[in-house]
């Protein structure tokens, strides 16, 4: 009997390719530049052109690996960014078509892959939104254009809120934007994404007085921005960034320090004169679930004159419960949405969801004794702050030295919702949990998870 030949792996060869479609008038003088790793270049091109019966000619193909000996790979998105930012090659919106002939595109590719150009002080990148990001922008834009003033993005971590927010700003043509966050530590994220994707275009300037961004390349103070604007007839717009703590510390927003008067709707200057600050096109409140439901915060935000407000949050439970937003004012994107999109990806070229963690969801039924006691309330004032029947998440997920769950009794098994097998959670994972109606639901995101 012949032995069974089991292939335990599949060879992957990332390739960049370029082709033209002679005889197609609207793409005359244009070249399609794509990426494939699961198919041959020829099969990939045939897949894209056979339904319309389009004749194509291959301009060139090459490995998607830098030619500097580093062994690093890249995707077509990296080369697309290079063409747009470094060579200023025109691109057909939301496609992989560039106004360039095959020979010239190959010259540019060799220069890009060889890394022969000096690197700028920060990267200059173009971008293409994932579908859910584009949907968030389109839904918000439509709502604002119809006269709406407040919108909520209820989106899980790693949704890409900064870049998506910047795209909304560009599509709406906003020139005066203020971003406020309760987490000063994320200031760098907003500034770096601005410099990489937005700043080099010359449409907007990033302005901040925040200490975390002091002397950072690409960031201007308010006075520097005013001086820069005076020297340009067609002055760029402004994206201002400030922390909620600093804002509330200003005397014009309920604090004690004389600063940020230009952000205030109305204030009294040193001479006792009533003054008016900027009317912003958009106020973005980042991490909107944190620190905004207080009297001081409400007072501060009331003194910011703006036409629109965008709230960004991954856990906006209080805002949703309060009924502040209608269904047409909320864009939702959950872990489950992301996993479905990852599993069912059918787009061209590189799968943008491939690098995202795999998610597994588990449910555990708490005993009625524990649930009833929790409903009445627990006294945790004892010496060690616990009671015998209190539920301990750390104890529930405790593992032995081999990484297996310590609790092996039937009532303590974690049962996978979609399949029957049971596994310990992988290392370096993110655990979230929710207790609702006596059930504990746990979802764990990890880069590597055994099939179950």
JSON list of C-alpha atoms in Angstrom, two decimals, residues 207-387:
[
{"chain": "A", "resi": 207, "resn": "UNK", "atom": "CA", "xyz": [0.15, 72.35, 16.28]},
{"chain": "A", "resi": 208, "resn": "UNK", "atom": "CA", "xyz": [0.62, 71.55, 19.95]},
{"chain": "A", "resi": 209, "resn": "UNK", "atom": "CA", "xyz": [1.85, 73.09, 23.20]},
{"chain": "A", "resi": 210, "resn": "UNK", "atom": "CA", "xyz": [1.94, 69.65, 24.86]},
{"chain": "A", "resi": 211, "resn": "UNK", "atom": "CA", "xyz": [5.16, 68.93, 26.74]},
{"chain": "A", "resi": 212, "resn": "UNK", "atom": "CA", "xyz": [5.35, 65.40, 25.31]},
{"chain": "A", "resi": 213, "resn": "UNK", "atom": "CA", "xyz": [5.69, 66.88, 21.81]},
{"chain": "A", "resi": 214, "resn": "UNK", "atom": "CA", "xyz": [8.04, 69.76, 22.55]},
{"chain": "A", "resi": 215, "resn": "UNK", "atom": "CA", "xyz": [10.77, 70.09, 19.88]},
{"chain": "A", "resi": 216, "resn": "UNK", "atom": "CA", "xyz": [9.46, 67.05, 18.01]},
{"chain": "A", "resi": 217, "resn": "UNK", "atom": "CA", "xyz": [10.07, 67.29, 14.23]},
{"chain": "A", "resi": 218, "resn": "UNK", "atom": "CA", "xyz": [6.95, 68.24, 12.32]},
{"chain": "A", "resi": 219, "resn": "UNK", "atom": "CA", "xyz": [5.20, 69.79, 15.36]},
{"chain": "A", "resi": 220, "resn": "UNK", "atom": "CA", "xyz": [4.68, 73.57, 15.61]},
{"chain": "A", "resi": 221, "resn": "UNK", "atom": "CA", "xyz": [3.74, 75.76, 18.55]},
{"chain": "A", "resi": 222, "resn": "UNK", "atom": "CA", "xyz": [0.78, 78.08, 18.07]},
{"chain": "A", "resi": 223, "resn": "UNK", "atom": "CA", "xyz": [3.06, 81.09, 17.57]},
{"chain": "A", "resi": 224, "resn": "UNK", "atom": "CA", "xyz": [5.22, 79.19, 15.06]},
{"chain": "A", "resi": 225, "resn": "UNK", "atom": "CA", "xyz": [2.12, 78.27, 13.10]},
{"chain": "A", "resi": 226, "resn": "UNK", "atom": "CA", "xyz": [0.88, 81.89, 13.02]},
{"chain": "A", "resi": 227, "resn": "UNK", "atom": "CA", "xyz": [4.28, 83.10, 11.81]},
{"chain": "A", "resi": 228, "resn": "UNK", "atom": "CA", "xyz": [4.38, 80.36, 9.16]},
{"chain": "A", "resi": 229, "resn": "UNK", "atom": "CA", "xyz": [0.86, 81.22, 7.97]},
{"chain": "A", "resi": 230, "resn": "UNK", "atom": "CA", "xyz": [1.69, 84.92, 7.58]},
{"chain": "A", "resi": 231, "resn": "UNK", "atom": "CA", "xyz": [4.44, 84.03, 5.14]},
{"chain": "A", "resi": 232, "resn": "UNK", "atom": "CA", "xyz": [2.14, 82.01, 2.85]},
{"chain": "A", "resi": 233, "resn": "UNK", "atom": "CA", "xyz": [-0.70, 83.36, 0.76]},
{"chain": "A", "resi": 234, "resn": "UNK", "atom": "CA", "xyz": [-2.37, 79.95, 0.72]},
{"chain": "A", "resi": 235, "resn": "UNK", "atom": "CA", "xyz": [-1.75, 79.02, 4.34]},
{"chain": "A", "resi": 236, "resn": "UNK", "atom": "CA", "xyz": [-2.30, 75.37, 5.31]},
{"chain": "A", "resi": 237, "resn": "UNK", "atom": "CA", "xyz": [-4.94, 74.40, 7.86]},
{"chain": "A", "resi": 238, "resn": "UNK", "atom": "CA", "xyz": [-4.26, 73.38, 11.44]},
{"chain": "A", "resi": 239, "resn": "UNK", "atom": "CA", "xyz": [-4.66, 70.18, 13.44]},
{"chain": "A", "resi": 240, "resn": "UNK", "atom": "CA", "xyz": [-4.18, 71.15, 17.09]},
{"chain": "A", "resi": 241, "resn": "UNK", "atom": "CA", "xyz": [-3.52, 68.58, 19.81]},
{"chain": "A", "resi": 242, "resn": "UNK", "atom": "CA", "xyz": [-3.93, 68.99, 23.56]},
{"chain": "A", "resi": 243, "resn": "UNK", "atom": "CA", "xyz": [-4.37, 66.75, 26.59]},
{"chain": "A", "resi": 244, "resn": "UNK", "atom": "CA", "xyz": [-7.53, 67.01, 28.65]},
{"chain": "A", "resi": 245, "resn": "UNK", "atom": "CA", "xyz": [-5.46, 67.60, 31.78]},
{"chain": "A", "resi": 246, "resn": "UNK", "atom": "CA", "xyz": [-3.66, 70.57, 30.23]},
{"chain": "A", "resi": 247, "resn": "UNK", "atom": "CA", "xyz": [-6.91, 71.95, 28.83]},
{"chain": "A", "resi": 248, "resn": "UNK", "atom": "CA", "xyz": [-8.63, 71.86, 32.24]},
{"chain": "A", "resi": 249, "resn": "UNK", "atom": "CA", "xyz": [-5.56, 73.47, 33.78]},
{"chain": "A", "resi": 250, "resn": "UNK", "atom": "CA", "xyz": [-6.09, 76.60, 31.69]},
{"chain": "A", "resi": 251, "resn": "UNK", "atom": "CA", "xyz": [-7.79, 79.52, 33.43]},
{"chain": "A", "resi": 252, "resn": "UNK", "atom": "CA", "xyz": [-10.06, 79.77, 30.38]},
{"chain": "A", "resi": 253, "resn": "UNK", "atom": "CA", "xyz": [-11.32, 76.23, 30.92]},
{"chain": "A", "resi": 254, "resn": "UNK", "atom": "CA", "xyz": [-11.71, 76.20, 34.72]},
{"chain": "A", "resi": 255, "resn": "UNK", "atom": "CA", "xyz": [-8.06, 75.96, 35.82]},
{"chain": "A", "resi": 256, "resn": "UNK", "atom": "CA", "xyz": [-5.41, 78.31, 37.20]},
{"chain": "A", "resi": 257, "resn": "UNK", "atom": "CA", "xyz": [-2.90, 78.79, 34.37]},
{"chain": "A", "resi": 258, "resn": "UNK", "atom": "CA", "xyz": [-2.99, 81.54, 31.75]},
{"chain": "A", "resi": 259, "resn": "UNK", "atom": "CA", "xyz": [-2.66, 79.50, 28.57]},
{"chain": "A", "resi": 260, "resn": "UNK", "atom": "CA", "xyz": [-4.62, 78.20, 25.57]},
{"chain": "A", "resi": 261, "resn": "UNK", "atom": "CA", "xyz": [-6.86, 81.26, 25.32]},
{"chain": "A", "resi": 262, "resn": "UNK", "atom": "CA", "xyz": [-7.03, 80.85, 21.54]},
{"chain": "A", "resi": 263, "resn": "UNK", "atom": "CA", "xyz": [-8.90, 77.55, 21.99]},
{"chain": "A", "resi": 264, "resn": "UNK", "atom": "CA", "xyz": [-11.68, 79.13, 24.07]},
{"chain": "A", "resi": 265, "resn": "UNK", "atom": "CA", "xyz": [-15.08, 80.11, 22.70]},
{"chain": "A", "resi": 266, "resn": "UNK", "atom": "CA", "xyz": [-14.97, 83.25, 24.81]},
{"chain": "A", "resi": 267, "resn": "UNK", "atom": "CA", "xyz": [-12.53, 84.66, 27.34]},
{"chain": "A", "resi": 268, "resn": "UNK", "atom": "CA", "xyz": [-11.56, 87.87, 29.07]},
{"chain": "A", "resi": 269, "resn": "UNK", "atom": "CA", "xyz": [-8.09, 89.19, 28.35]},
{"chain": "A", "resi": 270, "resn": "UNK", "atom": "CA", "xyz": [-5.73, 90.94, 30.78]},
{"chain": "A", "resi": 271, "resn": "UNK", "atom": "CA", "xyz": [-7.35, 94.29, 30.00]},
{"chain": "A", "resi": 272, "resn": "UNK", "atom": "CA", "xyz": [-10.81, 93.03, 30.87]},
{"chain": "A", "resi": 273, "resn": "UNK", "atom": "CA", "xyz": [-11.92, 92.88, 27.25]},
{"chain": "A", "resi": 274, "resn": "UNK", "atom": "CA", "xyz": [-14.18, 90.08, 26.00]},
{"chain": "A", "resi": 275, "resn": "UNK", "atom": "CA", "xyz": [-12.47, 88.06, 23.28]},
{"chain": "A", "resi": 276, "resn": "UNK", "atom": "CA", "xyz": [-13.46, 85.16, 21.06]},
{"chain": "A", "resi": 277, "resn": "UNK", "atom": "CA", "xyz": [-11.18, 82.27, 20.19]},
{"chain": "A", "resi": 278, "resn": "UNK", "atom": "CA", "xyz": [-11.29, 79.90, 17.25]},
{"chain": "A", "resi": 279, "resn": "UNK", "atom": "CA", "xyz": [-14.42, 78.20, 15.98]},
{"chain": "A", "resi": 280, "resn": "UNK", "atom": "CA", "xyz": [-13.16, 74.70, 15.15]},
{"chain": "A", "resi": 281, "resn": "UNK", "atom": "CA", "xyz": [-14.52, 72.71, 12.25]},
{"chain": "A", "resi": 282, "resn": "UNK", "atom": "CA", "xyz": [-14.10, 69.53, 14.29]},
{"chain": "A", "resi": 283, "resn": "UNK", "atom": "CA", "xyz": [-13.36, 68.54, 17.87]},
{"chain": "A", "resi": 284, "resn": "UNK", "atom": "CA", "xyz": [-12.04, 64.97, 18.23]},
{"chain": "A", "resi": 285, "resn": "UNK", "atom": "CA", "xyz": [-12.31, 63.49, 21.74]},
{"chain": "A", "resi": 286, "resn": "UNK", "atom": "CA", "xyz": [-10.00, 60.49, 21.91]},
{"chain": "A", "resi": 287, "resn": "UNK", "atom": "CA", "xyz": [-10.53, 57.74, 24.50]},
{"chain": "A", "resi": 288, "resn": "UNK", "atom": "CA", "xyz": [-13.93, 59.33, 25.06]},
{"chain": "A", "resi": 289, "resn": "UNK", "atom": "CA", "xyz": [-14.84, 56.87, 27.82]},
{"chain": "A", "resi": 290, "resn": "UNK", "atom": "CA", "xyz": [-12.18, 58.30, 30.14]},
{"chain": "A", "resi": 291, "resn": "UNK", "atom": "CA", "xyz": [-12.56, 61.36, 32.31]},
{"chain": "A", "resi": 292, "resn": "UNK", "atom": "CA", "xyz": [-15.15, 63.20, 30.23]},
{"chain": "A", "resi": 293, "resn": "UNK", "atom": "CA", "xyz": [-18.27, 62.61, 32.33]},
{"chain": "A", "resi": 294, "resn": "UNK", "atom": "CA", "xyz": [-17.40, 65.19, 35.00]},
{"chain": "A", "resi": 295, "resn": "UNK", "atom": "CA", "xyz": [-18.51, 68.70, 35.77]},
{"chain": "A", "resi": 296, "resn": "UNK", "atom": "CA", "xyz": [-15.04, 70.20, 35.10]},
{"chain": "A", "resi": 297, "resn": "UNK", "atom": "CA", "xyz": [-14.72, 68.39, 31.78]},
{"chain": "A", "resi": 298, "resn": "UNK", "atom": "CA", "xyz": [-18.22, 69.39, 30.67]},
{"chain": "A", "resi": 299, "resn": "UNK", "atom": "CA", "xyz": [-17.41, 72.98, 31.51]},
{"chain": "A", "resi": 300, "resn": "UNK", "atom": "CA", "xyz": [-14.18, 72.85, 29.52]},
{"chain": "A", "resi": 301, "resn": "UNK", "atom": "CA", "xyz": [-15.82, 71.34, 26.42]},
{"chain": "A", "resi": 302, "resn": "UNK", "atom": "CA", "xyz": [-18.70, 73.83, 26.56]},
{"chain": "A", "resi": 303, "resn": "UNK", "atom": "CA", "xyz": [-16.15, 76.61, 26.10]},
{"chain": "A", "resi": 304, "resn": "UNK", "atom": "CA", "xyz": [-14.84, 75.12, 22.84]},
{"chain": "A", "resi": 305, "resn": "UNK", "atom": "CA", "xyz": [-16.72, 76.50, 19.86]},
{"chain": "A", "resi": 306, "resn": "UNK", "atom": "CA", "xyz": [-17.00, 73.84, 17.15]},
{"chain": "A", "resi": 307, "resn": "UNK", "atom": "CA", "xyz": [-19.25, 72.74, 14.32]},
{"chain": "A", "resi": 308, "resn": "UNK", "atom": "CA", "xyz": [-18.80, 68.99, 14.76]},
{"chain": "A", "resi": 309, "resn": "UNK", "atom": "CA", "xyz": [-17.63, 66.57, 17.46]},
{"chain": "A", "resi": 310, "resn": "UNK", "atom": "CA", "xyz": [-16.22, 63.07, 16.90]},
{"chain": "A", "resi": 311, "resn": "UNK", "atom": "CA", "xyz": [-15.95, 60.70, 19.88]},
{"chain": "A", "resi": 312, "resn": "UNK", "atom": "CA", "xyz": [-13.44, 57.82, 19.69]},
{"chain": "A", "resi": 313, "resn": "UNK", "atom": "CA", "xyz": [-13.79, 54.92, 22.10]},
{"chain": "A", "resi": 314, "resn": "UNK", "atom": "CA", "xyz": [-13.45, 51.17, 22.36]},
{"chain": "A", "resi": 315, "resn": "UNK", "atom": "CA", "xyz": [-15.67, 50.92, 25.46]},
{"chain": "A", "resi": 316, "resn": "UNK", "atom": "CA", "xyz": [-18.30, 53.70, 25.32]},
{"chain": "A", "resi": 317, "resn": "UNK", "atom": "CA", "xyz": [-20.71, 51.87, 27.65]},
{"chain": "A", "resi": 318, "resn": "UNK", "atom": "CA", "xyz": [-21.90, 54.95, 29.56]},
{"chain": "A", "resi": 319, "resn": "UNK", "atom": "CA", "xyz": [-22.43, 56.98, 26.39]},
{"chain": "A", "resi": 320, "resn": "UNK", "atom": "CA", "xyz": [-24.44, 54.16, 24.81]},
{"chain": "A", "resi": 321, "resn": "UNK", "atom": "CA", "xyz": [-26.50, 53.61, 27.96]},
{"chain": "A", "resi": 322, "resn": "UNK", "atom": "CA", "xyz": [-27.29, 57.32, 28.23]},
{"chain": "A", "resi": 323, "resn": "UNK", "atom": "CA", "xyz": [-28.95, 57.40, 24.81]},
{"chain": "A", "resi": 324, "resn": "UNK", "atom": "CA", "xyz": [-26.71, 60.29, 23.72]},
{"chain": "A", "resi": 325, "resn": "UNK", "atom": "CA", "xyz": [-26.27, 58.75, 20.26]},
{"chain": "A", "resi": 326, "resn": "UNK", "atom": "CA", "xyz": [-28.84, 57.39, 17.85]},
{"chain": "A", "resi": 327, "resn": "UNK", "atom": "CA", "xyz": [-28.11, 54.39, 15.64]},
{"chain": "A", "resi": 328, "resn": "UNK", "atom": "CA", "xyz": [-27.29, 56.71, 12.73]},
{"chain": "A", "resi": 329, "resn": "UNK", "atom": "CA", "xyz": [-24.65, 58.43, 14.88]},
{"chain": "A", "resi": 330, "resn": "UNK", "atom": "CA", "xyz": [-22.61, 55.33, 15.71]},
{"chain": "A", "resi": 331, "resn": "UNK", "atom": "CA", "xyz": [-20.10, 53.31, 13.73]},
{"chain": "A", "resi": 332, "resn": "UNK", "atom": "CA", "xyz": [-19.40, 49.94, 15.37]},
{"chain": "A", "resi": 333, "resn": "UNK", "atom": "CA", "xyz": [-16.41, 47.69, 14.77]},
{"chain": "A", "resi": 334, "resn": "UNK", "atom": "CA", "xyz": [-15.86, 44.74, 17.11]},
{"chain": "A", "resi": 335, "resn": "UNK", "atom": "CA", "xyz": [-13.44, 41.85, 17.55]},
{"chain": "A", "resi": 336, "resn": "UNK", "atom": "CA", "xyz": [-16.01, 39.56, 15.93]},
{"chain": "A", "resi": 337, "resn": "UNK", "atom": "CA", "xyz": [-16.30, 41.87, 12.89]},
{"chain": "A", "resi": 338, "resn": "UNK", "atom": "CA", "xyz": [-12.52, 41.85, 12.50]},
{"chain": "A", "resi": 339, "resn": "UNK", "atom": "CA", "xyz": [-12.25, 38.06, 12.73]},
{"chain": "A", "resi": 340, "resn": "UNK", "atom": "CA", "xyz": [-15.00, 37.59, 10.15]},
{"chain": "A", "resi": 341, "resn": "UNK", "atom": "CA", "xyz": [-13.26, 39.97, 7.75]},
{"chain": "A", "resi": 342, "resn": "UNK", "atom": "CA", "xyz": [-9.92, 38.21, 8.33]},
{"chain": "A", "resi": 343, "resn": "UNK", "atom": "CA", "xyz": [-11.35, 34.74, 7.70]},
{"chain": "A", "resi": 344, "resn": "UNK", "atom": "CA", "xyz": [-13.33, 35.76, 4.61]},
{"chain": "A", "resi": 345, "resn": "UNK", "atom": "CA", "xyz": [-10.81, 38.04, 2.89]},
{"chain": "A", "resi": 346, "resn": "UNK", "atom": "CA", "xyz": [-11.21, 37.88, -0.92]},
{"chain": "A", "resi": 347, "resn": "UNK", "atom": "CA", "xyz": [-9.57, 41.15, -2.01]},
{"chain": "A", "resi": 348, "resn": "UNK", "atom": "CA", "xyz": [-6.66, 41.58, -4.38]},
{"chain": "A", "resi": 349, "resn": "UNK", "atom": "CA", "xyz": [-3.06, 41.08, -3.30]},
{"chain": "A", "resi": 350, "resn": "UNK", "atom": "CA", "xyz": [-1.95, 41.42, 0.30]},
{"chain": "A", "resi": 351, "resn": "UNK", "atom": "CA", "xyz": [-4.51, 40.59, 3.03]},
{"chain": "A", "resi": 352, "resn": "UNK", "atom": "CA", "xyz": [-4.39, 43.59, 5.45]},
{"chain": "A", "resi": 353, "resn": "UNK", "atom": "CA", "xyz": [-5.99, 41.49, 8.20]},
{"chain": "A", "resi": 354, "resn": "UNK", "atom": "CA", "xyz": [-3.45, 38.67, 8.04]},
{"chain": "A", "resi": 355, "resn": "UNK", "atom": "CA", "xyz": [-1.18, 40.08, 10.76]},
{"chain": "A", "resi": 356, "resn": "UNK", "atom": "CA", "xyz": [-4.03, 40.72, 13.21]},
{"chain": "A", "resi": 357, "resn": "UNK", "atom": "CA", "xyz": [-4.35, 38.36, 16.19]},
{"chain": "A", "resi": 358, "resn": "UNK", "atom": "CA", "xyz": [-6.66, 35.37, 16.10]},
{"chain": "A", "resi": 359, "resn": "UNK", "atom": "CA", "xyz": [-9.53, 35.62, 18.56]},
{"chain": "A", "resi": 360, "resn": "UNK", "atom": "CA", "xyz": [-11.04, 32.81, 20.62]},
{"chain": "A", "resi": 361, "resn": "UNK", "atom": "CA", "xyz": [-14.14, 33.32, 22.77]},
{"chain": "A", "resi": 362, "resn": "UNK", "atom": "CA", "xyz": [-15.03, 31.22, 25.82]},
{"chain": "A", "resi": 363, "resn": "UNK", "atom": "CA", "xyz": [-18.01, 31.10, 28.19]},
{"chain": "A", "resi": 364, "resn": "UNK", "atom": "CA", "xyz": [-18.15, 29.86, 31.78]},
{"chain": "A", "resi": 365, "resn": "UNK", "atom": "CA", "xyz": [-21.37, 29.52, 33.80]},
{"chain": "A", "resi": 366, "resn": "UNK", "atom": "CA", "xyz": [-20.99, 30.87, 37.32]},
{"chain": "A", "resi": 367, "resn": "UNK", "atom": "CA", "xyz": [-22.75, 28.86, 40.00]},
{"chain": "A", "resi": 368, "resn": "UNK", "atom": "CA", "xyz": [-26.08, 30.20, 41.29]},
{"chain": "A", "resi": 369, "resn": "UNK", "atom": "CA", "xyz": [-24.62, 30.47, 44.79]},
{"chain": "A", "resi": 370, "resn": "UNK", "atom": "CA", "xyz": [-21.92, 32.87, 43.60]},
{"chain": "A", "resi": 371, "resn": "UNK", "atom": "CA", "xyz": [-24.27, 34.80, 41.33]},
{"chain": "A", "resi": 372, "resn": "UNK", "atom": "CA", "xyz": [-26.93, 35.28, 44.03]},
{"chain": "A", "resi": 373, "resn": "UNK", "atom": "CA", "xyz": [-24.32, 36.40, 46.52]},
{"chain": "A", "resi": 374, "resn": "UNK", "atom": "CA", "xyz": [-22.83, 38.89, 44.04]},
{"chain": "A", "resi": 375, "resn": "UNK", "atom": "CA", "xyz": [-26.31, 40.32, 43.46]},
{"chain": "A", "resi": 376, "resn": "UNK", "atom": "CA", "xyz": [-26.66, 40.96, 47.24]},
{"chain": "A", "resi": 377, "resn": "UNK", "atom": "CA", "xyz": [-23.13, 42.36, 47.49]},
{"chain": "A", "resi": 378, "resn": "UNK", "atom": "CA", "xyz": [-19.87, 41.04, 48.95]},
{"chain": "A", "resi": 379, "resn": "UNK", "atom": "CA", "xyz": [-17.99, 42.13, 52.06]},
{"chain": "A", "resi": 380, "resn": "UNK", "atom": "CA", "xyz": [-14.32, 42.23, 51.07]},
{"chain": "A", "resi": 381, "resn": "UNK", "atom": "CA", "xyz": [-13.12, 44.05, 54.18]},
{"chain": "A", "resi": 382, "resn": "UNK", "atom": "CA", "xyz": [-11.43, 40.97, 55.59]},
{"chain": "A", "resi": 383, "resn": "UNK", "atom": "CA", "xyz": [-7.72, 40.59, 56.19]},
{"chain": "A", "resi": 384, "resn": "UNK", "atom": "CA", "xyz": [-6.92, 39.40, 52.68]},
{"chain": "A", "resi": 385, "resn": "UNK", "atom": "CA", "xyz": [-9.77, 41.20, 50.93]},
{"chain": "A", "resi": 386, "resn": "UNK", "atom": "CA", "xyz": [-11.41, 38.00, 49.63]},
{"chain": "A", "resi": 387, "resn": "UNK", "atom": "CA", "xyz": [-14.18, 35.57, 50.52]}
]
